[in-house]
């Protein structure tokens, strides 16, 4: 069966330097990879903990995508856009990152296999999102926010795929 792998709380630069991405890909042999990164870049960039830039964060994410693509050019990649932040300064960084994701995607030769999940707009569709979907730290989403976030990711499956991508045995599985 398939395994899920995760690296909670990591930035793309940390995935590149401390996470065994190729080893995880070899073990899991995924058909689809869901990437939810850059949230910590936004909060740490605003606070000065991570003294780099939006461009560097996006470049590092692009390198992660390239590694996944070079491992298996058939993998479909779902990149979640960055969820909003209740701090206006951090949310401005989030908006820059999300704009950059579109540019990053279009710049890849395999862009047809990169799908962006609209997590930010799904959460912001609720006019009271900052209260309804966030924990007391105002950065992490609560259970209600996670449900909305999951629905945004699921929307990629229902809009971008008519059948599931091929599994390693070459068979297709319908998702409808």
CSV table of C-alpha atoms in Angstrom, one decimal:
chain,number,residue,atom,x,y,z
A,1,UNK,CA,0.0,0.0,0.0
A,2,UNK,CA,0.8,3.7,-0.1
A,3,UNK,CA,2.5,5.5,2.8
A,4,UNK,CA,2.0,9.1,3.7
A,5,UNK,CA,5.1,11.0,4.7
A,6,UNK,CA,5.4,14.4,6.3
A,7,UNK,CA,7.8,16.9,7.6
A,8,UNK,CA,5.7,19.1,9.9
A,9,UNK,CA,6.8,22.6,10.5
A,10,UNK,CA,9.6,22.6,7.9
A,11,UNK,CA,10.5,25.2,5.4
A,12,UNK,CA,11.6,24.3,1.9
A,13,UNK,CA,15.3,25.0,2.7
A,14,UNK,CA,15.0,22.6,5.6
A,15,UNK,CA,13.5,19.9,3.4
A,16,UNK,CA,16.4,20.4,1.1
A,17,UNK,CA,19.1,20.2,3.8
A,18,UNK,CA,17.8,17.9,6.6
A,19,UNK,CA,14.9,15.8,5.2
A,20,UNK,CA,15.6,12.6,3.2
A,21,UNK,CA,13.3,13.6,0.3
A,22,UNK,CA,14.6,11.0,-2.1
A,23,UNK,CA,14.5,8.3,0.5
A,24,UNK,CA,10.9,9.2,1.4
A,25,UNK,CA,10.0,9.1,-2.3
A,26,UNK,CA,11.7,5.7,-2.8
A,27,UNK,CA,9.8,4.3,0.2
A,28,UNK,CA,6.4,5.7,-0.6
A,29,UNK,CA,6.5,5.5,-4.4
A,30,UNK,CA,3.7,8.1,-4.7
A,31,UNK,CA,1.4,8.8,-7.6
A,32,UNK,CA,0.5,12.2,-6.1
A,33,UNK,CA,2.6,14.4,-3.8
A,34,UNK,CA,0.8,17.1,-1.7
A,35,UNK,CA,3.1,20.0,-0.6
A,36,UNK,CA,2.1,22.4,2.1
A,37,UNK,CA,5.1,24.6,2.7
A,38,UNK,CA,5.9,28.3,3.0
A,39,UNK,CA,3.7,29.1,6.0
A,40,UNK,CA,6.7,29.1,8.4
A,41,UNK,CA,8.7,31.1,5.9
A,42,UNK,CA,6.1,33.9,6.0
A,43,UNK,CA,5.9,34.0,9.8
A,44,UNK,CA,9.6,33.6,10.3
A,45,UNK,CA,10.5,36.2,7.6
A,46,UNK,CA,8.2,38.7,9.3
A,47,UNK,CA,9.7,38.1,12.7
A,48,UNK,CA,13.3,38.1,11.5
A,49,UNK,CA,13.9,34.5,12.6
A,50,UNK,CA,14.5,33.5,8.9
A,51,UNK,CA,16.5,36.3,7.4
A,52,UNK,CA,15.9,35.6,3.7
A,53,UNK,CA,13.3,36.6,1.2
A,54,UNK,CA,10.1,35.5,-0.5
A,55,UNK,CA,12.2,34.9,-3.7
A,56,UNK,CA,14.6,32.6,-1.9
A,57,UNK,CA,11.7,30.7,-0.3
A,58,UNK,CA,10.0,30.2,-3.7
A,59,UNK,CA,13.3,29.2,-5.3
A,60,UNK,CA,13.8,26.6,-2.6
A,61,UNK,CA,10.3,25.3,-3.1
A,62,UNK,CA,11.1,25.2,-6.9
A,63,UNK,CA,14.1,23.0,-6.1
A,64,UNK,CA,11.9,20.7,-4.0
A,65,UNK,CA,9.5,20.4,-7.0
A,66,UNK,CA,12.5,19.7,-9.4
A,67,UNK,CA,13.7,16.9,-7.1
A,68,UNK,CA,10.3,15.3,-7.1
A,69,UNK,CA,10.0,15.6,-10.8
A,70,UNK,CA,13.5,14.2,-11.5
A,71,UNK,CA,12.7,11.3,-9.2
A,72,UNK,CA,9.6,10.4,-11.2
A,73,UNK,CA,8.4,12.6,-14.1
A,74,UNK,CA,4.9,11.1,-13.8
A,75,UNK,CA,4.1,12.3,-10.3
A,76,UNK,CA,1.3,14.8,-10.0
A,77,UNK,CA,2.2,17.5,-7.6
A,78,UNK,CA,-0.4,19.5,-5.6
A,79,UNK,CA,1.1,22.6,-4.1
A,80,UNK,CA,-1.1,24.2,-1.5
A,81,UNK,CA,-1.1,28.0,-1.5
A,82,UNK,CA,-0.2,29.6,1.8
A,83,UNK,CA,-3.1,30.0,4.2
A,84,UNK,CA,-3.9,33.5,5.4
A,85,UNK,CA,-2.4,34.9,8.5
A,86,UNK,CA,-4.3,37.1,11.0
A,87,UNK,CA,-1.3,39.5,11.3
A,88,UNK,CA,-1.6,42.0,8.4
A,89,UNK,CA,2.2,42.2,7.9
A,90,UNK,CA,2.5,38.4,7.7
A,91,UNK,CA,-0.5,38.2,5.4
A,92,UNK,CA,1.1,40.6,3.0
A,93,UNK,CA,4.1,38.2,2.8
A,94,UNK,CA,1.6,35.4,2.3
A,95,UNK,CA,0.0,37.2,-0.6
A,96,UNK,CA,3.5,37.7,-2.2
A,97,UNK,CA,4.3,34.0,-1.8
A,98,UNK,CA,0.9,33.0,-3.3
A,99,UNK,CA,1.5,35.3,-6.3
A,100,UNK,CA,4.9,33.8,-6.7
A,101,UNK,CA,3.5,30.3,-6.7
A,102,UNK,CA,1.7,31.0,-9.9
A,103,UNK,CA,4.9,32.3,-11.5
A,104,UNK,CA,6.9,29.4,-10.2
A,105,UNK,CA,4.4,26.9,-11.6
A,106,UNK,CA,4.3,28.5,-15.1
A,107,UNK,CA,8.1,28.5,-15.2
A,108,UNK,CA,8.4,24.7,-14.9
A,109,UNK,CA,8.5,22.6,-18.0
A,110,UNK,CA,6.3,20.1,-16.2
A,111,UNK,CA,3.8,22.8,-15.1
A,112,UNK,CA,0.8,20.7,-16.3
A,113,UNK,CA,1.5,18.3,-13.5
A,114,UNK,CA,1.7,21.0,-10.8
A,115,UNK,CA,-1.7,21.9,-9.4
A,116,UNK,CA,-2.2,24.7,-6.9
A,117,UNK,CA,-4.8,24.1,-4.2
A,118,UNK,CA,-6.6,27.3,-3.3
A,119,UNK,CA,-6.4,27.0,0.5
A,120,UNK,CA,-6.1,30.7,1.1
A,121,UNK,CA,-9.2,31.7,-0.8
A,122,UNK,CA,-11.2,28.8,0.7
A,123,UNK,CA,-10.4,30.0,4.2
A,124,UNK,CA,-10.9,33.7,3.4
A,125,UNK,CA,-14.4,32.9,1.9
A,126,UNK,CA,-15.6,33.0,5.4
A,127,UNK,CA,-15.7,36.7,6.4
A,128,UNK,CA,-15.0,35.8,10.0
A,129,UNK,CA,-12.1,33.4,9.1
A,130,UNK,CA,-9.6,34.9,11.6
A,131,UNK,CA,-11.9,34.1,14.5
A,132,UNK,CA,-13.6,30.9,13.2
A,133,UNK,CA,-10.6,29.1,11.8
A,134,UNK,CA,-7.5,30.0,13.9
A,135,UNK,CA,-6.0,28.9,17.2
A,136,UNK,CA,-5.0,31.3,19.9
A,137,UNK,CA,-1.5,31.7,18.3
A,138,UNK,CA,-3.2,33.3,15.2
A,139,UNK,CA,-1.0,31.3,12.9
A,140,UNK,CA,-2.2,27.8,13.0
A,141,UNK,CA,-5.7,26.7,11.8
A,142,UNK,CA,-8.0,24.9,14.2
A,143,UNK,CA,-10.1,21.8,13.3
A,144,UNK,CA,-12.7,23.9,11.4
A,145,UNK,CA,-9.9,25.6,9.4
A,146,UNK,CA,-8.3,22.2,8.7
A,147,UNK,CA,-11.6,20.9,7.2
A,148,UNK,CA,-11.8,24.0,4.9
A,149,UNK,CA,-8.1,23.5,4.0
A,150,UNK,CA,-8.8,19.8,3.2
A,151,UNK,CA,-11.7,20.8,1.0
A,152,UNK,CA,-9.5,23.2,-0.9
A,153,UNK,CA,-7.0,20.3,-1.6
A,154,UNK,CA,-9.9,18.0,-2.5
A,155,UNK,CA,-11.1,20.6,-5.0
A,156,UNK,CA,-8.0,19.9,-7.0
A,157,UNK,CA,-8.9,16.3,-7.3
A,158,UNK,CA,-12.4,17.1,-8.5
A,159,UNK,CA,-11.4,19.9,-10.9
A,160,UNK,CA,-8.0,18.8,-12.3
A,161,UNK,CA,-8.3,15.0,-12.5
A,162,UNK,CA,-11.0,13.0,-14.3
A,163,UNK,CA,-9.3,9.8,-13.4
A,164,UNK,CA,-6.6,9.1,-10.8
A,165,UNK,CA,-3.0,9.3,-12.2
A,166,UNK,CA,-1.4,6.0,-13.0
A,167,UNK,CA,-0.1,4.0,-10.1
A,168,UNK,CA,3.2,2.1,-10.5
A,169,UNK,CA,1.4,-0.9,-11.9
A,170,UNK,CA,0.1,1.3,-14.7
A,171,UNK,CA,-3.6,0.9,-13.8
A,172,UNK,CA,-5.9,3.9,-13.5
A,173,UNK,CA,-8.4,4.3,-10.7
A,174,UNK,CA,-11.5,6.4,-11.1
A,175,UNK,CA,-12.1,9.0,-8.3
A,176,UNK,CA,-15.8,9.6,-9.2
